[in-house]
Structure formats: structure tokens, C-alpha cells
mmCIF file with all atom_site columns, C-alpha atoms in Angstrom:
data_model
loop_
_atom_site.group_PDB
_atom_site.id
_atom_site.type_symbol
_atom_site.label_atom_id
_atom_site.label_alt_id
_atom_site.label_comp_id
_atom_site.label_asym_id
_atom_site.label_entity_id
_atom_site.label_seq_id
_atom_site.pdbx_PDB_ins_code
_atom_site.Cartn_x
_atom_site.Cartn_y
_atom_site.Cartn_z
_atom_site.occupancy
_atom_site.B_iso_or_equiv
_atom_site.pdbx_formal_charge
_atom_site.auth_seq_id
_atom_site.auth_comp_id
_atom_site.auth_asym_id
_atom_site.auth_atom_id
_atom_site.pdbx_PDB_model_num
ATOM 1   C CA . UNK A 1 1   ? 0.000   0.000  0.000   1.00 0.00 ? 178 UNK A CA 1
ATOM 2   C CA . UNK A 1 2   ? 1.528   3.289  -1.113  1.00 0.00 ? 179 UNK A CA 1
ATOM 3   C CA . UNK A 1 3   ? 0.692   6.203  1.159   1.00 0.00 ? 180 UNK A CA 1
ATOM 4   C CA . UNK A 1 4   ? 1.739   9.551  -0.279  1.00 0.00 ? 181 UNK A CA 1
ATOM 5   C CA . UNK A 1 5   ? 0.752   13.016 0.994   1.00 0.00 ? 182 UNK A CA 1
ATOM 6   C CA . UNK A 1 6   ? -1.605  11.396 3.520   1.00 0.00 ? 183 UNK A CA 1
ATOM 7   C CA . UNK A 1 7   ? -3.570  9.534  0.826   1.00 0.00 ? 184 UNK A CA 1
ATOM 8   C CA . UNK A 1 8   ? -3.674  5.759  0.319   1.00 0.00 ? 185 UNK A CA 1
ATOM 9   C CA . UNK A 1 9   ? -3.174  5.207  -3.393  1.00 0.00 ? 186 UNK A CA 1
ATOM 10  C CA . UNK A 1 10  ? -5.113  2.367  -5.062  1.00 0.00 ? 187 UNK A CA 1
ATOM 11  C CA . UNK A 1 11  ? -2.818  -0.627 -5.521  1.00 0.00 ? 188 UNK A CA 1
ATOM 12  C CA . UNK A 1 12  ? -4.108  -2.052 -8.779  1.00 0.00 ? 189 UNK A CA 1
ATOM 13  C CA . UNK A 1 13  ? -4.097  1.165  -10.865 1.00 0.00 ? 190 UNK A CA 1
ATOM 14  C CA . UNK A 1 14  ? -1.367  2.501  -13.141 1.00 0.00 ? 191 UNK A CA 1
ATOM 15  C CA . UNK A 1 15  ? 0.960   5.063  -11.573 1.00 0.00 ? 192 UNK A CA 1
ATOM 16  C CA . UNK A 1 16  ? -0.263  8.068  -13.537 1.00 0.00 ? 193 UNK A CA 1
ATOM 17  C CA . UNK A 1 17  ? -3.879  7.312  -12.550 1.00 0.00 ? 194 UNK A CA 1
ATOM 18  C CA . UNK A 1 18  ? -3.078  6.411  -8.938  1.00 0.00 ? 195 UNK A CA 1
ATOM 19  C CA . UNK A 1 19  ? -1.347  9.742  -8.291  1.00 0.00 ? 196 UNK A CA 1
ATOM 20  C CA . UNK A 1 20  ? -4.455  11.653 -9.401  1.00 0.00 ? 197 UNK A CA 1
ATOM 21  C CA . UNK A 1 21  ? -6.176  10.484 -6.193  1.00 0.00 ? 198 UNK A CA 1
ATOM 22  C CA . UNK A 1 22  ? -4.103  13.179 -4.447  1.00 0.00 ? 199 UNK A CA 1
ATOM 23  C CA . UNK A 1 23  ? -5.871  16.571 -4.405  1.00 0.00 ? 200 UNK A CA 1
ATOM 24  C CA . UNK A 1 24  ? -3.960  18.963 -6.649  1.00 0.00 ? 201 UNK A CA 1
ATOM 25  C CA . UNK A 1 25  ? -2.404  16.348 -8.945  1.00 0.00 ? 202 UNK A CA 1
ATOM 26  C CA . UNK A 1 26  ? -3.940  15.708 -12.362 1.00 0.00 ? 203 UNK A CA 1
ATOM 27  C CA . UNK A 1 27  ? -2.857  13.513 -15.223 1.00 0.00 ? 204 UNK A CA 1
ATOM 28  C CA . UNK A 1 28  ? -0.177  15.806 -16.659 1.00 0.00 ? 205 UNK A CA 1
ATOM 29  C CA . UNK A 1 29  ? 1.336   16.529 -13.239 1.00 0.00 ? 206 UNK A CA 1
ATOM 30  C CA . UNK A 1 30  ? 1.329   12.810 -12.415 1.00 0.00 ? 207 UNK A CA 1
ATOM 31  C CA . UNK A 1 31  ? 3.212   12.004 -15.623 1.00 0.00 ? 208 UNK A CA 1
ATOM 32  C CA . UNK A 1 32  ? 5.691   14.817 -14.858 1.00 0.00 ? 209 UNK A CA 1
ATOM 33  C CA . UNK A 1 33  ? 6.325   13.436 -11.352 1.00 0.00 ? 210 UNK A CA 1
ATOM 34  C CA . UNK A 1 34  ? 6.836   9.874  -12.583 1.00 0.00 ? 211 UNK A CA 1
ATOM 35  C CA . UNK A 1 35  ? 9.179   10.836 -15.421 1.00 0.00 ? 212 UNK A CA 1
ATOM 36  C CA . UNK A 1 36  ? 11.215  13.038 -13.087 1.00 0.00 ? 213 UNK A CA 1
ATOM 37  C CA . UNK A 1 37  ? 11.452  10.122 -10.631 1.00 0.00 ? 214 UNK A CA 1
ATOM 38  C CA . UNK A 1 38  ? 12.459  7.823  -13.491 1.00 0.00 ? 215 UNK A CA 1
ATOM 39  C CA . UNK A 1 39  ? 9.431   5.536  -13.218 1.00 0.00 ? 216 UNK A CA 1
ATOM 40  C CA . UNK A 1 40  ? 7.380   4.213  -16.115 1.00 0.00 ? 217 UNK A CA 1
ATOM 41  C CA . UNK A 1 41  ? 3.906   5.860  -15.907 1.00 0.00 ? 218 UNK A CA 1
ATOM 42  C CA . UNK A 1 42  ? 2.214   2.586  -16.909 1.00 0.00 ? 219 UNK A CA 1
ATOM 43  C CA . UNK A 1 43  ? 3.799   0.709  -13.975 1.00 0.00 ? 220 UNK A CA 1
ATOM 44  C CA . UNK A 1 44  ? 1.197   -0.249 -11.350 1.00 0.00 ? 221 UNK A CA 1
ATOM 45  C CA . UNK A 1 45  ? 1.291   1.345  -7.893  1.00 0.00 ? 222 UNK A CA 1
ATOM 46  C CA . UNK A 1 46  ? 1.793   -1.998 -6.125  1.00 0.00 ? 223 UNK A CA 1
ATOM 47  C CA . UNK A 1 47  ? 4.924   -2.623 -8.233  1.00 0.00 ? 224 UNK A CA 1
ATOM 48  C CA . UNK A 1 48  ? 6.707   0.500  -6.932  1.00 0.00 ? 225 UNK A CA 1
ATOM 49  C CA . UNK A 1 49  ? 9.585   -0.312 -4.590  1.00 0.00 ? 226 UNK A CA 1
ATOM 50  C CA . UNK A 1 50  ? 10.502  1.762  -1.521  1.00 0.00 ? 227 UNK A CA 1
ATOM 51  C CA . UNK A 1 51  ? 13.106  3.847  -3.371  1.00 0.00 ? 228 UNK A CA 1
ATOM 52  C CA . UNK A 1 52  ? 10.595  4.822  -6.053  1.00 0.00 ? 229 UNK A CA 1
ATOM 53  C CA . UNK A 1 53  ? 7.975   5.739  -3.459  1.00 0.00 ? 230 UNK A CA 1
ATOM 54  C CA . UNK A 1 54  ? 10.527  7.874  -1.610  1.00 0.00 ? 231 UNK A CA 1
ATOM 55  C CA . UNK A 1 55  ? 11.492  9.649  -4.853  1.00 0.00 ? 232 UNK A CA 1
ATOM 56  C CA . UNK A 1 56  ? 7.833   10.396 -5.615  1.00 0.00 ? 233 UNK A CA 1
ATOM 57  C CA . UNK A 1 57  ? 7.230   11.667 -2.069  1.00 0.00 ? 234 UNK A CA 1
ATOM 58  C CA . UNK A 1 58  ? 10.251  13.991 -2.292  1.00 0.00 ? 235 UNK A CA 1
ATOM 59  C CA . UNK A 1 59  ? 9.194   15.451 -5.644  1.00 0.00 ? 236 UNK A CA 1
ATOM 60  C CA . UNK A 1 60  ? 5.624   16.043 -4.441  1.00 0.00 ? 237 UNK A CA 1
ATOM 61  C CA . UNK A 1 61  ? 6.654   17.616 -1.125  1.00 0.00 ? 238 UNK A CA 1
ATOM 62  C CA . UNK A 1 62  ? 9.326   19.870 -2.671  1.00 0.00 ? 239 UNK A CA 1
ATOM 63  C CA . UNK A 1 63  ? 7.706   21.035 -5.920  1.00 0.00 ? 240 UNK A CA 1
ATOM 64  C CA . UNK A 1 64  ? 3.931   20.673 -5.789  1.00 0.00 ? 241 UNK A CA 1
ATOM 65  C CA . UNK A 1 65  ? 1.357   22.184 -3.467  1.00 0.00 ? 242 UNK A CA 1
ATOM 66  C CA . UNK A 1 66  ? -1.198  19.487 -2.598  1.00 0.00 ? 243 UNK A CA 1
ATOM 67  C CA . UNK A 1 67  ? -3.973  18.537 -0.179  1.00 0.00 ? 244 UNK A CA 1
ATOM 68  C CA . UNK A 1 68  ? -4.321  20.816 2.881   1.00 0.00 ? 245 UNK A CA 1
ATOM 69  C CA . UNK A 1 69  ? -2.036  23.626 1.727   1.00 0.00 ? 246 UNK A CA 1
ATOM 70  C CA . UNK A 1 70  ? -3.747  23.842 -1.662  1.00 0.00 ? 247 UNK A CA 1
ATOM 71  C CA . UNK A 1 71  ? -7.253  23.689 -0.151  1.00 0.00 ? 248 UNK A CA 1
ATOM 72  C CA . UNK A 1 72  ? -6.436  26.468 2.331   1.00 0.00 ? 249 UNK A CA 1
ATOM 73  C CA . UNK A 1 73  ? -4.931  28.631 -0.425  1.00 0.00 ? 250 UNK A CA 1
ATOM 74  C CA . UNK A 1 74  ? -8.079  28.198 -2.527  1.00 0.00 ? 251 UNK A CA 1
ATOM 75  C CA . UNK A 1 75  ? -10.285 29.136 0.439   1.00 0.00 ? 252 UNK A CA 1
ATOM 76  C CA . UNK A 1 76  ? -8.127  32.209 1.131   1.00 0.00 ? 253 UNK A CA 1
ATOM 77  C CA . UNK A 1 77  ? -8.472  33.304 -2.506  1.00 0.00 ? 254 UNK A CA 1
ATOM 78  C CA . UNK A 1 78  ? -12.266 33.000 -2.293  1.00 0.00 ? 255 UNK A CA 1
ATOM 79  C CA . UNK A 1 79  ? -12.302 34.854 1.054   1.00 0.00 ? 256 UNK A CA 1
ATOM 80  C CA . UNK A 1 80  ? -10.254 37.672 -0.508  1.00 0.00 ? 257 UNK A CA 1
ATOM 81  C CA . UNK A 1 81  ? -12.809 38.002 -3.321  1.00 0.00 ? 258 UNK A CA 1
ATOM 82  C CA . UNK A 1 82  ? -15.624 38.110 -0.755  1.00 0.00 ? 259 UNK A CA 1
ATOM 83  C CA . UNK A 1 83  ? -13.839 40.770 1.316   1.00 0.00 ? 260 UNK A CA 1
ATOM 84  C CA . UNK A 1 84  ? -13.190 43.141 -1.580  1.00 0.00 ? 261 UNK A CA 1
ATOM 85  C CA . UNK A 1 85  ? -16.794 42.605 -2.774  1.00 0.00 ? 262 UNK A CA 1
ATOM 86  C CA . UNK A 1 86  ? -15.874 42.278 -6.442  1.00 0.00 ? 263 UNK A CA 1
ATOM 87  C CA . UNK A 1 87  ? -18.292 40.716 -8.928  1.00 0.00 ? 264 UNK A CA 1
ATOM 88  C CA . UNK A 1 88  ? -16.805 37.231 -8.495  1.00 0.00 ? 265 UNK A CA 1
ATOM 89  C CA . UNK A 1 89  ? -16.971 37.613 -4.719  1.00 0.00 ? 266 UNK A CA 1
ATOM 90  C CA . UNK A 1 90  ? -20.643 38.566 -4.870  1.00 0.00 ? 267 UNK A CA 1
ATOM 91  C CA . UNK A 1 91  ? -21.378 35.512 -7.031  1.00 0.00 ? 268 UNK A CA 1
ATOM 92  C CA . UNK A 1 92  ? -19.616 33.318 -4.465  1.00 0.00 ? 269 UNK A CA 1
ATOM 93  C CA . UNK A 1 93  ? -21.618 34.943 -1.661  1.00 0.00 ? 270 UNK A CA 1
ATOM 94  C CA . UNK A 1 94  ? -24.945 34.383 -3.461  1.00 0.00 ? 271 UNK A CA 1
ATOM 95  C CA . UNK A 1 95  ? -24.057 30.808 -4.380  1.00 0.00 ? 272 UNK A CA 1
ATOM 96  C CA . UNK A 1 96  ? -24.383 31.424 -8.108  1.00 0.00 ? 273 UNK A CA 1
ATOM 97  C CA . UNK A 1 97  ? -22.022 30.424 -10.953 1.00 0.00 ? 274 UNK A CA 1
ATOM 98  C CA . UNK A 1 98  ? -18.897 32.569 -10.909 1.00 0.00 ? 275 UNK A CA 1
ATOM 99  C CA . UNK A 1 99  ? -17.548 32.221 -14.445 1.00 0.00 ? 276 UNK A CA 1
ATOM 100 C CA . UNK A 1 100 ? -20.288 33.673 -16.627 1.00 0.00 ? 277 UNK A CA 1
ATOM 101 C CA . UNK A 1 101 ? -22.535 30.660 -17.093 1.00 0.00 ? 278 UNK A CA 1
ATOM 102 C CA . UNK A 1 102 ? -26.241 31.158 -17.732 1.00 0.00 ? 279 UNK A CA 1
ATOM 103 C CA . UNK A 1 103 ? -28.588 30.810 -14.754 1.00 0.00 ? 280 UNK A CA 1
ATOM 104 C CA . UNK A 1 104 ? -32.057 30.922 -16.288 1.00 0.00 ? 281 UNK A CA 1
ATOM 105 C CA . UNK A 1 105 ? -31.708 27.220 -16.985 1.00 0.00 ? 282 UNK A CA 1
ATOM 106 C CA . UNK A 1 106 ? -28.989 24.880 -15.726 1.00 0.00 ? 283 UNK A CA 1
ATOM 107 C CA . UNK A 1 107 ? -26.553 25.782 -12.890 1.00 0.00 ? 284 UNK A CA 1
ATOM 108 C CA . UNK A 1 108 ? -28.443 23.462 -10.517 1.00 0.00 ? 285 UNK A CA 1
ATOM 109 C CA . UNK A 1 109 ? -25.199 22.337 -8.901  1.00 0.00 ? 286 UNK A CA 1
ATOM 110 C CA . UNK A 1 110 ? -24.493 25.857 -7.623  1.00 0.00 ? 287 UNK A CA 1
ATOM 111 C CA . UNK A 1 111 ? -28.097 26.888 -6.914  1.00 0.00 ? 288 UNK A CA 1
ATOM 112 C CA . UNK A 1 112 ? -29.261 23.660 -5.269  1.00 0.00 ? 289 UNK A CA 1
ATOM 113 C CA . UNK A 1 113 ? -32.542 21.823 -5.599  1.00 0.00 ? 290 UNK A CA 1
ATOM 114 C CA . UNK A 1 114 ? -35.372 23.654 -7.367  1.00 0.00 ? 291 UNK A CA 1
ATOM 115 C CA . UNK A 1 115 ? -37.650 25.831 -5.244  1.00 0.00 ? 292 UNK A CA 1
ATOM 116 C CA . UNK A 1 116 ? -40.917 26.009 -7.150  1.00 0.00 ? 293 UNK A CA 1
ATOM 117 C CA . UNK A 1 117 ? -42.697 29.366 -7.138  1.00 0.00 ? 294 UNK A CA 1
ATOM 118 C CA . UNK A 1 118 ? -46.446 29.382 -7.812  1.00 0.00 ? 295 UNK A CA 1
ATOM 119 C CA . UNK A 1 119 ? -47.548 31.082 -11.035 1.00 0.00 ? 296 UNK A CA 1
ATOM 120 C CA . UNK A 1 120 ? -49.532 34.333 -11.028 1.00 0.00 ? 297 UNK A CA 1
ATOM 121 C CA . UNK A 1 121 ? -53.301 33.964 -10.839 1.00 0.00 ? 298 UNK A CA 1
ATOM 122 C CA . UNK A 1 122 ? -55.266 35.665 -13.600 1.00 0.00 ? 299 UNK A CA 1
ATOM 123 C CA . UNK A 1 123 ? -57.527 38.527 -12.594 1.00 0.00 ? 300 UNK A CA 1
ATOM 124 C CA . UNK A 1 124 ? -61.210 37.613 -12.745 1.00 0.00 ? 301 UNK A CA 1
ATOM 125 C CA . UNK A 1 125 ? -63.259 39.469 -15.413 1.00 0.00 ? 302 UNK A CA 1
ATOM 126 C CA . UNK A 1 126 ? -66.260 41.500 -14.238 1.00 0.00 ? 303 UNK A CA 1
#
């Protein structure tokens, strides 16, 4: 079992996929880490020896911001936008999409479950 950056990597996956389980590491970064460590990206996680795991750990800890540090930086960036009350900060505060997406339809992930509003009643004719 490879444990890197506080995350247990899946044993039966290829190295480049296994590293993406760490927050802040995607496919291209995973390939970069493995090539820098001199490991074949298609080699499975359970086939890594201790030296290879140590090399990967060193590269991740020295060069790449991951997990807690990255999450806290992201939260600080959002807090800064909220404090200066810019447009993006206001969108964050209201829980609406931040990057210009339409909201008349879609954007249910940001807005949450639908809250149905009753339609207007027609005025009765005299």
C-alpha cells in the first residue's frame, strides 16, 4: 500500500492514474512526477519499490502544493474576493455560478434543488 501526501493510493491502478487520487495532482502533473522520478507511468502502484515511493514523495513535497495547503490557499483566494466585494466575490456569496454561465436554466449544482414558485393567478373578469 503506497501512502503519499496522507492519501492511500489504489494498488491495482497505473501510476499516472493512482497519483491523481491526491488533491492537486492531475494527469499531466502525475506524468511529470513519474518521469522526473524515473518511473514508467504505466507501472502499477503496487509494483513500486521503496526507493521509487521515496522519490515520488520527495518530488511532491518539494515542488507541488497538494492537499491541505492547496485547499487552504483556494479558500483564502475566495475569502479575498468576498472581502473586496468584487463581482466574483458577490457571485460566491450568493451561491451562483462565478464564471459567466447562464442561470435561467442549468446551474443546478451551484443553486441547489429547485424551489418552485407558484404562477400568477389571472384577474377575474367582471
